[in-house]
mmCIF file of C-alpha atoms in Angstrom:
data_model
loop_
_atom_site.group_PDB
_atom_site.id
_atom_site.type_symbol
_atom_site.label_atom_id
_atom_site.label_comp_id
_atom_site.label_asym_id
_atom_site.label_seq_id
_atom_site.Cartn_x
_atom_site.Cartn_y
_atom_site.Cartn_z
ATOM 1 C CA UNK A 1 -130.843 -91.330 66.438
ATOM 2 C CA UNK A 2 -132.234 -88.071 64.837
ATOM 3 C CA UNK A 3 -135.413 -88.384 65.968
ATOM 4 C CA UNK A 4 -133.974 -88.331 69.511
ATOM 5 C CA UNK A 5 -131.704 -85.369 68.738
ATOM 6 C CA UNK A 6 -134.879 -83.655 67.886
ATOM 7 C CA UNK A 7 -137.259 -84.882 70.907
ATOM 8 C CA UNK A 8 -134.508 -84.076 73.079
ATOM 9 C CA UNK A 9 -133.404 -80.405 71.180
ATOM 10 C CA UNK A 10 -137.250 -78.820 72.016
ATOM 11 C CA UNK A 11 -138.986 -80.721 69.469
ATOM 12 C CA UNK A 12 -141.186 -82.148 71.961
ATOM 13 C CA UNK A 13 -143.080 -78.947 72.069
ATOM 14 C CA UNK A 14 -144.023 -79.018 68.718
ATOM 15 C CA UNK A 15 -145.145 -82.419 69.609
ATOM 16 C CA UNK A 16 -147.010 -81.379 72.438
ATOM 17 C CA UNK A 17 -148.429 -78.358 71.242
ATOM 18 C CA UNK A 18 -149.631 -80.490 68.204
ATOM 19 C CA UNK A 19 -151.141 -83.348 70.550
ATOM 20 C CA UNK A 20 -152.720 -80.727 72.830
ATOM 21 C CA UNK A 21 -154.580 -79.254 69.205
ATOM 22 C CA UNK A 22 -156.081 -82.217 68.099
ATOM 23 C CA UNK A 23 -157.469 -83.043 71.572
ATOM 24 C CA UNK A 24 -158.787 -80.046 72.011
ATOM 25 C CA UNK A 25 -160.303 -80.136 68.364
ATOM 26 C CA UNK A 26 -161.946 -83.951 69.496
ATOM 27 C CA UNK A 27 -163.076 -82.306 72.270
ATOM 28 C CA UNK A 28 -164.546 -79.013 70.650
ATOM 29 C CA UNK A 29 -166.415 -81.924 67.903
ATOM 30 C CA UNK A 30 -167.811 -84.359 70.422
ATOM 31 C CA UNK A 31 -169.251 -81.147 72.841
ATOM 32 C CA UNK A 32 -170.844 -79.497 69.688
ATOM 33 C CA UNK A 33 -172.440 -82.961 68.687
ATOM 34 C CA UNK A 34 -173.953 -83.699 71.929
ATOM 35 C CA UNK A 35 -175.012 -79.889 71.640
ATOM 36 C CA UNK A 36 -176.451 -80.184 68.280
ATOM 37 C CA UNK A 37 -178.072 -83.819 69.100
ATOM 38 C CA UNK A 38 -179.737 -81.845 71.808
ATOM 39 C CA UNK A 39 -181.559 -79.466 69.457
ATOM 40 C CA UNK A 40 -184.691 -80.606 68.041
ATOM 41 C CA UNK A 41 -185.286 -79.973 63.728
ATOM 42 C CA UNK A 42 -188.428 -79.518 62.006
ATOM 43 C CA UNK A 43 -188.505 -80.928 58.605
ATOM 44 C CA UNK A 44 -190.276 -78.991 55.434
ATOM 45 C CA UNK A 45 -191.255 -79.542 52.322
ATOM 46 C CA UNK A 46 -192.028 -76.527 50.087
ATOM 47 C CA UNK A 47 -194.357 -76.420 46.672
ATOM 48 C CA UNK A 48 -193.044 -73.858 44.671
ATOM 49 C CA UNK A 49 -195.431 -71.665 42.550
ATOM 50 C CA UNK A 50 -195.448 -72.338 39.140
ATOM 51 C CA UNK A 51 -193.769 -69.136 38.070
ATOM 52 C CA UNK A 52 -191.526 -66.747 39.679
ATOM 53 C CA UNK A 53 -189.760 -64.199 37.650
ATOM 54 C CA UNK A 54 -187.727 -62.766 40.816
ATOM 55 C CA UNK A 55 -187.287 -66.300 42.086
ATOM 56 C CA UNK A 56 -183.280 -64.903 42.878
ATOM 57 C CA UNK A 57 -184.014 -62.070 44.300
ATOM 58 C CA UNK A 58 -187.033 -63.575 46.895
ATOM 59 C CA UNK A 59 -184.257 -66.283 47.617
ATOM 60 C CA UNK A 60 -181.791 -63.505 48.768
ATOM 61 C CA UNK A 61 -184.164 -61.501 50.384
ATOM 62 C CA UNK A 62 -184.442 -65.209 52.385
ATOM 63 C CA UNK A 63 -181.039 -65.634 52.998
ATOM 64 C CA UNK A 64 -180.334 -62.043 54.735
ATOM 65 C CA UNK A 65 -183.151 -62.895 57.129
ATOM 66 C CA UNK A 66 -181.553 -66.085 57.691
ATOM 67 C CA UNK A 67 -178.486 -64.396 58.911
ATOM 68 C CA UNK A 68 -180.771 -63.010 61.872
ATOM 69 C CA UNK A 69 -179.484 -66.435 63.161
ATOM 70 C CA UNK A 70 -176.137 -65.600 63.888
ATOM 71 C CA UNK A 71 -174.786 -65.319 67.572
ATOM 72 C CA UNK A 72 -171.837 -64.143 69.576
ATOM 73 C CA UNK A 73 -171.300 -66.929 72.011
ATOM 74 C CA UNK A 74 -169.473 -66.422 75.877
ATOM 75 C CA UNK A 75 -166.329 -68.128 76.637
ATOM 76 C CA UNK A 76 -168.467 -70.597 78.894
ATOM 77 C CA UNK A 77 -171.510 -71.416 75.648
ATOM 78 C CA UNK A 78 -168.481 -71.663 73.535
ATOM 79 C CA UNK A 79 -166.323 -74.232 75.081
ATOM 80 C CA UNK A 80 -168.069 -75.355 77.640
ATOM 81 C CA UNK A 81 -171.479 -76.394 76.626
ATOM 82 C CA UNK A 82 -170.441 -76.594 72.997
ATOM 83 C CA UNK A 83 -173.060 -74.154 71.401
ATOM 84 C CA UNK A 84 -172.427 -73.495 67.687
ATOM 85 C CA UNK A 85 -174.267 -70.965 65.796
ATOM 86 C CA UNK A 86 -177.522 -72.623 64.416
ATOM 87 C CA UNK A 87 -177.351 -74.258 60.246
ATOM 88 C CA UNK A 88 -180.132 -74.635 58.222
ATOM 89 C CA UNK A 89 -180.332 -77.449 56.256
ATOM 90 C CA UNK A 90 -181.391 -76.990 52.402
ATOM 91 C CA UNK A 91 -182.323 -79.673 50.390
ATOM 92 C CA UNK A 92 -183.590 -80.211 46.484
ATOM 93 C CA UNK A 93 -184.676 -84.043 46.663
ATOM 94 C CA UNK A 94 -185.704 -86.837 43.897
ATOM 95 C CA UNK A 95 -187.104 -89.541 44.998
ATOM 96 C CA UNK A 96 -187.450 -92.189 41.713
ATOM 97 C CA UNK A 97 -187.640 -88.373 39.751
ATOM 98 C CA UNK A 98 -190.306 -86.822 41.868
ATOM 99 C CA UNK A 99 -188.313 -83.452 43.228
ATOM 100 C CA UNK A 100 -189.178 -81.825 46.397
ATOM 101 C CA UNK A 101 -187.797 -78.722 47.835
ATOM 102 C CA UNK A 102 -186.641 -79.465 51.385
ATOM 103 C CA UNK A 103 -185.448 -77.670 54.385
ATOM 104 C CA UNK A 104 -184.534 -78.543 57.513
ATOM 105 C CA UNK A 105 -184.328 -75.983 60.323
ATOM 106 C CA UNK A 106 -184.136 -75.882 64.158
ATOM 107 C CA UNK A 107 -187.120 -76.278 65.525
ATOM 108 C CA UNK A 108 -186.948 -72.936 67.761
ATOM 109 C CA UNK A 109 -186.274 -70.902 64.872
ATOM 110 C CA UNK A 110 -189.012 -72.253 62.813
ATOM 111 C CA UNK A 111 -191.559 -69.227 63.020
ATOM 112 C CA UNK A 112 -188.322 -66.922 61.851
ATOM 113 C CA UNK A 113 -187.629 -69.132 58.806
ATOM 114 C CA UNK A 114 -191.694 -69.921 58.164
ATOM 115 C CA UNK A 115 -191.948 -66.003 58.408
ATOM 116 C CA UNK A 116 -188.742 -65.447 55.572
ATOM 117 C CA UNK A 117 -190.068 -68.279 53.526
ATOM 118 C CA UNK A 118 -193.452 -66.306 53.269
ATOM 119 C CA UNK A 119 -193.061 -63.029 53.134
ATOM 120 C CA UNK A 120 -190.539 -63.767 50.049
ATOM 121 C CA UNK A 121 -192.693 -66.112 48.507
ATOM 122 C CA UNK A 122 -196.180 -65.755 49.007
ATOM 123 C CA UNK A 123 -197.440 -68.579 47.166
ATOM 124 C CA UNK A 124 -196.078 -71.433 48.371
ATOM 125 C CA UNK A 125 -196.847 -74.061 50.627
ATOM 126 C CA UNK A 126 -195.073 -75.557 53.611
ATOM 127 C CA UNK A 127 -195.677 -78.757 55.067
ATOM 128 C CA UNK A 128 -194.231 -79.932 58.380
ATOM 129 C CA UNK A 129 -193.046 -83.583 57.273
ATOM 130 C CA UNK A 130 -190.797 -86.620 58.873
ATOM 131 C CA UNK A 131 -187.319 -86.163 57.733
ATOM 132 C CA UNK A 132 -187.017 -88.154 54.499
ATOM 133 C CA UNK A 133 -184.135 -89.610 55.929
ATOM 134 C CA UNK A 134 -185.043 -90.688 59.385
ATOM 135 C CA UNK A 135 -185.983 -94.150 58.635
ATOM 136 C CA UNK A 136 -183.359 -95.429 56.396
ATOM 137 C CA UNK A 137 -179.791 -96.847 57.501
ATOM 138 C CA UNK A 138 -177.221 -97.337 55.190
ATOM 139 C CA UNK A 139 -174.776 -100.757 55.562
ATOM 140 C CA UNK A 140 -172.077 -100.685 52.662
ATOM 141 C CA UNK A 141 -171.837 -104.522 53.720
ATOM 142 C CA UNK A 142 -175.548 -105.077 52.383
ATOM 143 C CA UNK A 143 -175.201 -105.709 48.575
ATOM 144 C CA UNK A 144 -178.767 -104.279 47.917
ATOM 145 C CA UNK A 145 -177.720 -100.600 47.543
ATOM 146 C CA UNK A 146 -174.759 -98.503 45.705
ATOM 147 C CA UNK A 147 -173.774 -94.889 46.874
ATOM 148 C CA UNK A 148 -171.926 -91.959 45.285
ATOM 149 C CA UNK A 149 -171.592 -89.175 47.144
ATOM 150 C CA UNK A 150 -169.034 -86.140 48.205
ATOM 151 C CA UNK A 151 -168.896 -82.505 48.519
ATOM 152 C CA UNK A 152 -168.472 -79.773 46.378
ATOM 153 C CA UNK A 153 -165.753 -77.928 47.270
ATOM 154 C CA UNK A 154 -164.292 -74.224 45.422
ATOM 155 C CA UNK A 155 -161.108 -74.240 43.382
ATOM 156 C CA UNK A 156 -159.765 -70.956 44.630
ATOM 157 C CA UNK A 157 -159.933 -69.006 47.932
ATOM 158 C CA UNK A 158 -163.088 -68.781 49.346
ATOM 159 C CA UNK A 159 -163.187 -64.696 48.672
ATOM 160 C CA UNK A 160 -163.412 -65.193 45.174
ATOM 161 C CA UNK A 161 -167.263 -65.108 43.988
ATOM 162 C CA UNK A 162 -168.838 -68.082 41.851
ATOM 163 C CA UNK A 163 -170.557 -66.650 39.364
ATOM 164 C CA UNK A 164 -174.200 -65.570 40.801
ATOM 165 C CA UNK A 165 -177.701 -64.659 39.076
ATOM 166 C CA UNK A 166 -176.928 -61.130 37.910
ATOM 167 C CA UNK A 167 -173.880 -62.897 35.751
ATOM 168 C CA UNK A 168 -177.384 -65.433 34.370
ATOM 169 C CA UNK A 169 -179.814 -62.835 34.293
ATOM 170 C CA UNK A 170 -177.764 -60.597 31.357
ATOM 171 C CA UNK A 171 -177.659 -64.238 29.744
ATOM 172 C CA UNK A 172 -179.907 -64.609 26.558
ATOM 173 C CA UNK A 173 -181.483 -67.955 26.242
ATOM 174 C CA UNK A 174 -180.822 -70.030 23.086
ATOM 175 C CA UNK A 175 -183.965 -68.273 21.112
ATOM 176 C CA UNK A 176 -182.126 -65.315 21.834
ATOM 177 C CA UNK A 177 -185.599 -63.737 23.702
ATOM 178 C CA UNK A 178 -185.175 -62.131 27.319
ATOM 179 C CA UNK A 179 -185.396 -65.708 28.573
ATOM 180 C CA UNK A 180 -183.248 -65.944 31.524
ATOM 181 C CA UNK A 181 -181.091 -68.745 32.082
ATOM 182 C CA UNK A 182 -181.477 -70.484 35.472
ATOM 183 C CA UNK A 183 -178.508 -72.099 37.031
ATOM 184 C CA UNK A 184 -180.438 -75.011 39.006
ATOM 185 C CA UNK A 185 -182.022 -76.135 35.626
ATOM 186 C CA UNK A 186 -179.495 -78.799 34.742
ATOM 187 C CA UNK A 187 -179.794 -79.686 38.066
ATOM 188 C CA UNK A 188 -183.659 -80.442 37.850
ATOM 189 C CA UNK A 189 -183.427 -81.656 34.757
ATOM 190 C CA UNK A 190 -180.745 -84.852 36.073
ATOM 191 C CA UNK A 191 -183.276 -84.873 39.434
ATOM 192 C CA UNK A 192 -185.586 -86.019 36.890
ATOM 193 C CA UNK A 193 -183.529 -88.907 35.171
ATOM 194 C CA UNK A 194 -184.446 -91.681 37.788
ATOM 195 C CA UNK A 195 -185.816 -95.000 37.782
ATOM 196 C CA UNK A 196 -188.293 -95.488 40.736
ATOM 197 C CA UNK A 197 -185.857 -97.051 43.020
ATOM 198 C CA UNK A 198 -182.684 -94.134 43.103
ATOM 199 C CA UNK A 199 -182.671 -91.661 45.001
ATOM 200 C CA UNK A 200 -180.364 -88.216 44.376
ATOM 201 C CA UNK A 201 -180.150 -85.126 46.593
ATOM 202 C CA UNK A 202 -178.618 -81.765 46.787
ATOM 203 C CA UNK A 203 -178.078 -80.570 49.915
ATOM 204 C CA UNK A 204 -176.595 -77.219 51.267
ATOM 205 C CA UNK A 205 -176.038 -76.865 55.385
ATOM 206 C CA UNK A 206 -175.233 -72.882 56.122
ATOM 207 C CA UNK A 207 -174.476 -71.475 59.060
ATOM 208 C CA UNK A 208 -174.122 -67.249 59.152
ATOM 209 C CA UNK A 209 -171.266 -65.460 59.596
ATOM 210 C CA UNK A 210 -170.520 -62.372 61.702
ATOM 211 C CA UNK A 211 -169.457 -59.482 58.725
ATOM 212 C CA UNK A 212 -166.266 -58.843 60.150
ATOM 213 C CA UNK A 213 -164.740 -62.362 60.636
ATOM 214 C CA UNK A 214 -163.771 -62.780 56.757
ATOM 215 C CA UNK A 215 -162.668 -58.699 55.693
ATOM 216 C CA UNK A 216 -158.994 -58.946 56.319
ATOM 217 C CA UNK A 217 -158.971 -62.254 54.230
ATOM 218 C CA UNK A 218 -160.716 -60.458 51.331
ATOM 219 C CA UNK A 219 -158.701 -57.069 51.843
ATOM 220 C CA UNK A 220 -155.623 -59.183 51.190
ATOM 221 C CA UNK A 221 -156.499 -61.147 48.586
ATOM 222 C CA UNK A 222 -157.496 -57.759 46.604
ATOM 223 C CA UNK A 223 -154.303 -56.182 47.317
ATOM 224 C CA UNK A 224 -152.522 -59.086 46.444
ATOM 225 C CA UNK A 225 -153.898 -59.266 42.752
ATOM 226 C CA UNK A 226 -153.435 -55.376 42.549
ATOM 227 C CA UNK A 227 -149.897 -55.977 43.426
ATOM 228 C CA UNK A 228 -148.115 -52.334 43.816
ATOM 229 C CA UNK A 229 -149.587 -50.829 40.747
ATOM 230 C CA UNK A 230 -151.783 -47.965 40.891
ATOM 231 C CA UNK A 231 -155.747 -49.218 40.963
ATOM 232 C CA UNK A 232 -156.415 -47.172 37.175
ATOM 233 C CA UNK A 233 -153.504 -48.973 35.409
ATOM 234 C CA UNK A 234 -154.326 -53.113 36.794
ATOM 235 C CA UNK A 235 -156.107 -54.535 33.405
ATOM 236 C CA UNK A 236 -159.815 -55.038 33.273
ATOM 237 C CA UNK A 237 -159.266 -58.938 34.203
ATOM 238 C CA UNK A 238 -158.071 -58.198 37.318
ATOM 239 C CA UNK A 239 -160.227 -54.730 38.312
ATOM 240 C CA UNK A 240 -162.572 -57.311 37.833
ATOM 241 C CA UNK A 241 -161.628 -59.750 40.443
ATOM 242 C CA UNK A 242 -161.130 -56.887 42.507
ATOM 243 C CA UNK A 243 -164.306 -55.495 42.601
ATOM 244 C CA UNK A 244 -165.984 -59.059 42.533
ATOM 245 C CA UNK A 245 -163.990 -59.642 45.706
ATOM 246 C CA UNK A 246 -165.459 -56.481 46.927
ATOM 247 C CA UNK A 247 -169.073 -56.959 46.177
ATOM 248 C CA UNK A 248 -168.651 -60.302 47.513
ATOM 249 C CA UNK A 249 -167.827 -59.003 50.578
ATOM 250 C CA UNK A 250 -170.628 -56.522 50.644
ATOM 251 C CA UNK A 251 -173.477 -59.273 51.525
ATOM 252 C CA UNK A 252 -173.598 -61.618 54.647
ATOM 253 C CA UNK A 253 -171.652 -64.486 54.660
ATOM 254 C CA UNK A 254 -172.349 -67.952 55.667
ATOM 255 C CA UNK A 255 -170.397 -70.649 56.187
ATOM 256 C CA UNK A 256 -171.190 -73.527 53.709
ATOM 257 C CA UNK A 257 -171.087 -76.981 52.874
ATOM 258 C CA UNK A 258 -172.451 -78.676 49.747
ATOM 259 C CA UNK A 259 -173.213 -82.429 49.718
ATOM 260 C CA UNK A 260 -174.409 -84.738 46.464
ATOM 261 C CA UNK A 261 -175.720 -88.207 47.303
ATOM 262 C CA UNK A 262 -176.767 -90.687 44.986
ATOM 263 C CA UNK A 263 -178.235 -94.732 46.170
ATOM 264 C CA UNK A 264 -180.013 -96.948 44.624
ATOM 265 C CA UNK A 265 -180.369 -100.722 44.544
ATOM 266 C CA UNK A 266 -177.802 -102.789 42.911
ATOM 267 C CA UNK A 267 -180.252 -103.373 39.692
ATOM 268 C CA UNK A 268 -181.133 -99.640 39.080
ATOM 269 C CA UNK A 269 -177.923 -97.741 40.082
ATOM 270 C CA UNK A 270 -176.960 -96.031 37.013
ATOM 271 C CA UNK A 271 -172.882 -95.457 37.952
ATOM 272 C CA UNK A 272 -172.435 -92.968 34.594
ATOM 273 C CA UNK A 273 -174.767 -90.758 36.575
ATOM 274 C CA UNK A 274 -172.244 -89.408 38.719
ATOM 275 C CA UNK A 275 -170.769 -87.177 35.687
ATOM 276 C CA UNK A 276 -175.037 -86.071 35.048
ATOM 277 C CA UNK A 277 -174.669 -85.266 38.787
ATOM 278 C CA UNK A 278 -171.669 -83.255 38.740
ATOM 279 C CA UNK A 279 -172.183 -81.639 34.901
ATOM 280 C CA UNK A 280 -174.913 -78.841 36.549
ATOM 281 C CA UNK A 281 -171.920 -77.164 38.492
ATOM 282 C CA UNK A 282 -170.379 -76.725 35.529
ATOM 283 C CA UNK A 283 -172.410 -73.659 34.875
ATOM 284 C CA UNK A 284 -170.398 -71.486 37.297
ATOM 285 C CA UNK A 285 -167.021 -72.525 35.602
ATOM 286 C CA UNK A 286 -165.205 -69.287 34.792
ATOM 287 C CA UNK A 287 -161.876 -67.978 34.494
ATOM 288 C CA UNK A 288 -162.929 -64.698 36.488
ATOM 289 C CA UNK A 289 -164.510 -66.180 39.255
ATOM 290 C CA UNK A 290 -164.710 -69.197 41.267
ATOM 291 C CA UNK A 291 -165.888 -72.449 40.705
ATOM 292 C CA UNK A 292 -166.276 -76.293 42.309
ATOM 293 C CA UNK A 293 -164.652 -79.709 41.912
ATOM 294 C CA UNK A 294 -165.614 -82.534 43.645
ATOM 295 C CA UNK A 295 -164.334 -83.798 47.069
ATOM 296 C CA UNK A 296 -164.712 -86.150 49.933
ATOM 297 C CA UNK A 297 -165.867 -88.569 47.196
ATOM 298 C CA UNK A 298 -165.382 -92.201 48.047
ATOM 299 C CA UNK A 299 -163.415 -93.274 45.676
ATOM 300 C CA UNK A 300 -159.116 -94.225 45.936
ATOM 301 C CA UNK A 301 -156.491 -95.124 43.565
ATOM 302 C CA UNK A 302 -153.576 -97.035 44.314
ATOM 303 C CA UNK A 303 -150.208 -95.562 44.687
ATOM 304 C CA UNK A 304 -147.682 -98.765 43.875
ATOM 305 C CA UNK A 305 -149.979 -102.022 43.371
ATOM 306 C CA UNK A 306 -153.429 -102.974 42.737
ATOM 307 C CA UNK A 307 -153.245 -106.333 44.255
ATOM 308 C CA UNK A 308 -150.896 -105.358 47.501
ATOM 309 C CA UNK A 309 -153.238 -102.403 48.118
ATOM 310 C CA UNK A 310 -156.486 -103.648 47.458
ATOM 311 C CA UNK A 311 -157.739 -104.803 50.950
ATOM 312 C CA UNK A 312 -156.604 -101.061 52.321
ATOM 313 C CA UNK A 313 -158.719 -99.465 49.473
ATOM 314 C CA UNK A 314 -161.685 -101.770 50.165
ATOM 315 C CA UNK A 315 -161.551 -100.279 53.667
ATOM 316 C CA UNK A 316 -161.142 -97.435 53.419
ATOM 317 C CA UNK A 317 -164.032 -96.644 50.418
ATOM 318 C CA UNK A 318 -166.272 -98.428 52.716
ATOM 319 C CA UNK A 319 -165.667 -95.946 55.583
ATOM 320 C CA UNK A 320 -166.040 -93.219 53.373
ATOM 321 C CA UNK A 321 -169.439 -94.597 52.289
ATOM 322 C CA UNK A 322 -170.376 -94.560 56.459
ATOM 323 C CA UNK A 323 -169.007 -90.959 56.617
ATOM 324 C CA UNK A 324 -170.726 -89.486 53.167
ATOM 325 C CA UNK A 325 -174.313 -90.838 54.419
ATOM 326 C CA UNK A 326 -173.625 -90.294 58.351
ATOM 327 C CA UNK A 327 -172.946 -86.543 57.288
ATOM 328 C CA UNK A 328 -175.570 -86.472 55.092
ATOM 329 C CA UNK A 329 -178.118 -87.934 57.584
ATOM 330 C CA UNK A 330 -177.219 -85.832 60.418
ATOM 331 C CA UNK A 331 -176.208 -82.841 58.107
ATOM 332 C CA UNK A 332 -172.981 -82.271 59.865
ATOM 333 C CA UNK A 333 -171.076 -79.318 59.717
ATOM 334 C CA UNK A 334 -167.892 -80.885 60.634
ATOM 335 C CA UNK A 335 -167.574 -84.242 59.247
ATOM 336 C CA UNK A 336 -165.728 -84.058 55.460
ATOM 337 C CA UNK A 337 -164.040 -80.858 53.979
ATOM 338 C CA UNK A 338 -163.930 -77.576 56.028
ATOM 339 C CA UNK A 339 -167.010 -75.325 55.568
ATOM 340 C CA UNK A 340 -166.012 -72.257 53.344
ATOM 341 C CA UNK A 341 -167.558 -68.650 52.781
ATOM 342 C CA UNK A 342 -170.717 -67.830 50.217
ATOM 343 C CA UNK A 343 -172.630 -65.075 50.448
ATOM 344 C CA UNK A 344 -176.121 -64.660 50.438
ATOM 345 C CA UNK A 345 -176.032 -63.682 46.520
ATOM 346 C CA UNK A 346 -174.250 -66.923 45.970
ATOM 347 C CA UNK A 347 -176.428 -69.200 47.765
ATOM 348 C CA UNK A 348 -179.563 -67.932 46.090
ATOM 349 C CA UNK A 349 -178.103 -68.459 42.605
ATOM 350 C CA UNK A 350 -177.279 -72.097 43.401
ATOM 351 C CA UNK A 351 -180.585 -72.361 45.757
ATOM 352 C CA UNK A 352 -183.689 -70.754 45.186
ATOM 353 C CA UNK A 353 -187.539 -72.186 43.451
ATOM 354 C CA UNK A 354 -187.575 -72.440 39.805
ATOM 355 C CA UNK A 355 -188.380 -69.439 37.671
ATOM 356 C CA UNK A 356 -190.468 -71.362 35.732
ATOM 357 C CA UNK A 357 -191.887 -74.780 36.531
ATOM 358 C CA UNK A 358 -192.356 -75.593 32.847
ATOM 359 C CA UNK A 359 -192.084 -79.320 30.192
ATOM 360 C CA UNK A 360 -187.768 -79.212 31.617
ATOM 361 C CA UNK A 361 -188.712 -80.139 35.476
ATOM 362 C CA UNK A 362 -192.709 -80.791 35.409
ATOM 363 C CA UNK A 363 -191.966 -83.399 37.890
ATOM 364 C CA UNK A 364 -191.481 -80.668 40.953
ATOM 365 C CA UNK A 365 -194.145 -80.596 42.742
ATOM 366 C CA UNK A 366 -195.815 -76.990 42.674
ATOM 367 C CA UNK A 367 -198.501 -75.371 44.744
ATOM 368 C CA UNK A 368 -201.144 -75.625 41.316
ATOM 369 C CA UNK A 369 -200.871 -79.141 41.258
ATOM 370 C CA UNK A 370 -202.366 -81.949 42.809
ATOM 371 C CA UNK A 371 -201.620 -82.130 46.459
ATOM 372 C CA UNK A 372 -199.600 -85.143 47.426
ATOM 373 C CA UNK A 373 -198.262 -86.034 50.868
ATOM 374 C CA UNK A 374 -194.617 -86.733 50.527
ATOM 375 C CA UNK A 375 -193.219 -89.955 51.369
ATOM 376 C CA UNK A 376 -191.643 -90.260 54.882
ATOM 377 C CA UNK A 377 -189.211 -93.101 53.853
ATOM 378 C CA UNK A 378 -187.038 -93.553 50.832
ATOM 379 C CA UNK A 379 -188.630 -95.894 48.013
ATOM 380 C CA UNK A 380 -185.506 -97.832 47.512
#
């Protein structure tokens, strides 16, 4: 038949070319697992201080230090031993509405990062803790816990800019005062809406980029919008998106993945939370710049029929339950959507300590209050 013709016509190169990529691909994933379960993390939890006018720019300052961690690896660290440039794992926790601030970094690097962390933020504190994590396992079999979880992902290529915290700071607050408005305020402000037994986080893995590996990508895209019009006669809209592109480029980038998990027992799982969770990325919506949707969720419609389909969609949300927690737990780089490109303006907007710890998020924990060890186990 045809697909004999076409086996037997060359097309069994395409098929072997194709077979010998995705080998090569489960080979590249399971050497740079055993790699990265060979590295040992340290765990932090970080008290803010209770106000920080330049919170953005300290959280910048951060991230370019943090980009000290890039490498250029040899063929035989690269393919052979399966060494991947080292991620950083940032977290903003809520245990039962108690936030913490959480990081998790390779152990070897620790002084580097302890060293950024500090000399950007003098006031805080860092405690060494057990990874919040570590002693919890998730079953989707056991009827005692929910989950909602996925990534967000960006609507548009990756060398478009979300809108970052020099877009906020020329933003008036509603009193109309030189209050700035801080992106991650929604986001406390849900953290806090929890009974005692849920449990949300936020968590951002990067890894740095080297500066050159994402130019021609942005060069295109730049001359694409400008088309083959002279540069003084494109319209302000899309000089804009030019430049942004630009700027964006400007500032190291890091490869990125944002998760959102949400658990709780069966009794306390609020399910309407899941638009709360998803409403503070909102704030970057724009028609100039980029923005995020939600993916890898676990969640699958039918195509023809409820009832013929409904064992297939049982099993298949429950393995996307194991995969959103297993790449949550292990912060994985791999498993879910493919990383994409912020810069270190971006990730400060979206991460970085409140500017003000005031009545809005009084439940994170900063250095002027009480000291509290934090718990080493979930309380659900």
């Amino acid at each position: 038949g045809a697909m004999w013709y076409l086996f037997s016509h060359g097309g069994w190169v395409v098929f072997a070319i194709l077979l010998i990529y995705i080998l090569f691909q489960i080979y590249m994933n399971e050497i740079q697992d055993n790699y990265g379960n060979s590295i040992s993390w340290t765990t932090y939890e970080i008290k803010p201080p209770k106000e920080n006018l330049s919170s953005f720019y300290n959280a910048e300052q951060i991230f370019l230090q943090l980009h000290q961690l890039y490498d250029n690896f040899s063929f035989q660290e690269k393919y052979i031993e399966g060494r991947t440039v080292f991620s950083v794992s940032l977290e903003i926790v809520s245990l039962g509405g108690k936030i913490s601030f959480v990081i998790r970094v390779p152990t070897k690097q620790k002084e580097l990062v302890e060293s950024a962390f500090y000399a950007n933020y003098p006031h805080i504190e860092m405690n060494e803790i057990e990874d919040y994590l570590s002693h919890f396992e998730y079953n989707p079999d056991d009827d005692k816990y929910e989950l909602f979880g996925g990534e967000m992902v960006l609507t548009q290529p990756e060398v478009i800019p979300i809108r970052t915290y020099r877009e906020f700071i020329s933003l008036k607050g509603p009193d109309a005062s030189e209050k700035v408005v801080d992106p991650i305020s929604p986001l406390l402000e849900v953290f806090t809406r929890l009974s005692p037994s849920e449990f949300y986080s936020m968590q951002i893995v990067i890894k740095p980029i080297g500066d050159d590996s994402w130019r021609k990508e942005a060069d295109a895209a730049a001359k694409k919008l400008q088309g083959d019009i002279e540069f003084v006669q494109v319209d302000d809209i899309t000089k804009l998106r030019i430049a942004s592109i630009k700027s964006k480029l400007g500032k190291p980038g890091f490869k990125t993945k944002i998760r959102l998990l949400h658990m709780g027992t069966k009794e306390s799982f609020n399910s309407d939370a899941k638009k709360m969770l998803l409403s503070p990325f909102k704030v970057f919506n724009s028609a100039n710049f980029n923005s995020f949707k939600l993916s890898f969720g676990a969640k699958k419609d039918y195509k023809i029929s409820p009832t013929l389909e409904a064992p297939f969609i049982k099993y298949w949300v429950r393995q996307r339950k194991i995969d959103i927690f297993k790449a949550f737990k292990k912060r994985s780089t791999w498993i879910g959507e493919s990383m994409y490109i912020l810069n270190a303006e971006e990730l400060a907007t979206i991460f970085h300590f409140p500017i003000t710890v005031d009545q809005v998020n009084a439940s994170v924990e900063s250095v002027e209050m009480k000291k509290i060890q934090p718990p080493a186990n979930l309380p659900i």
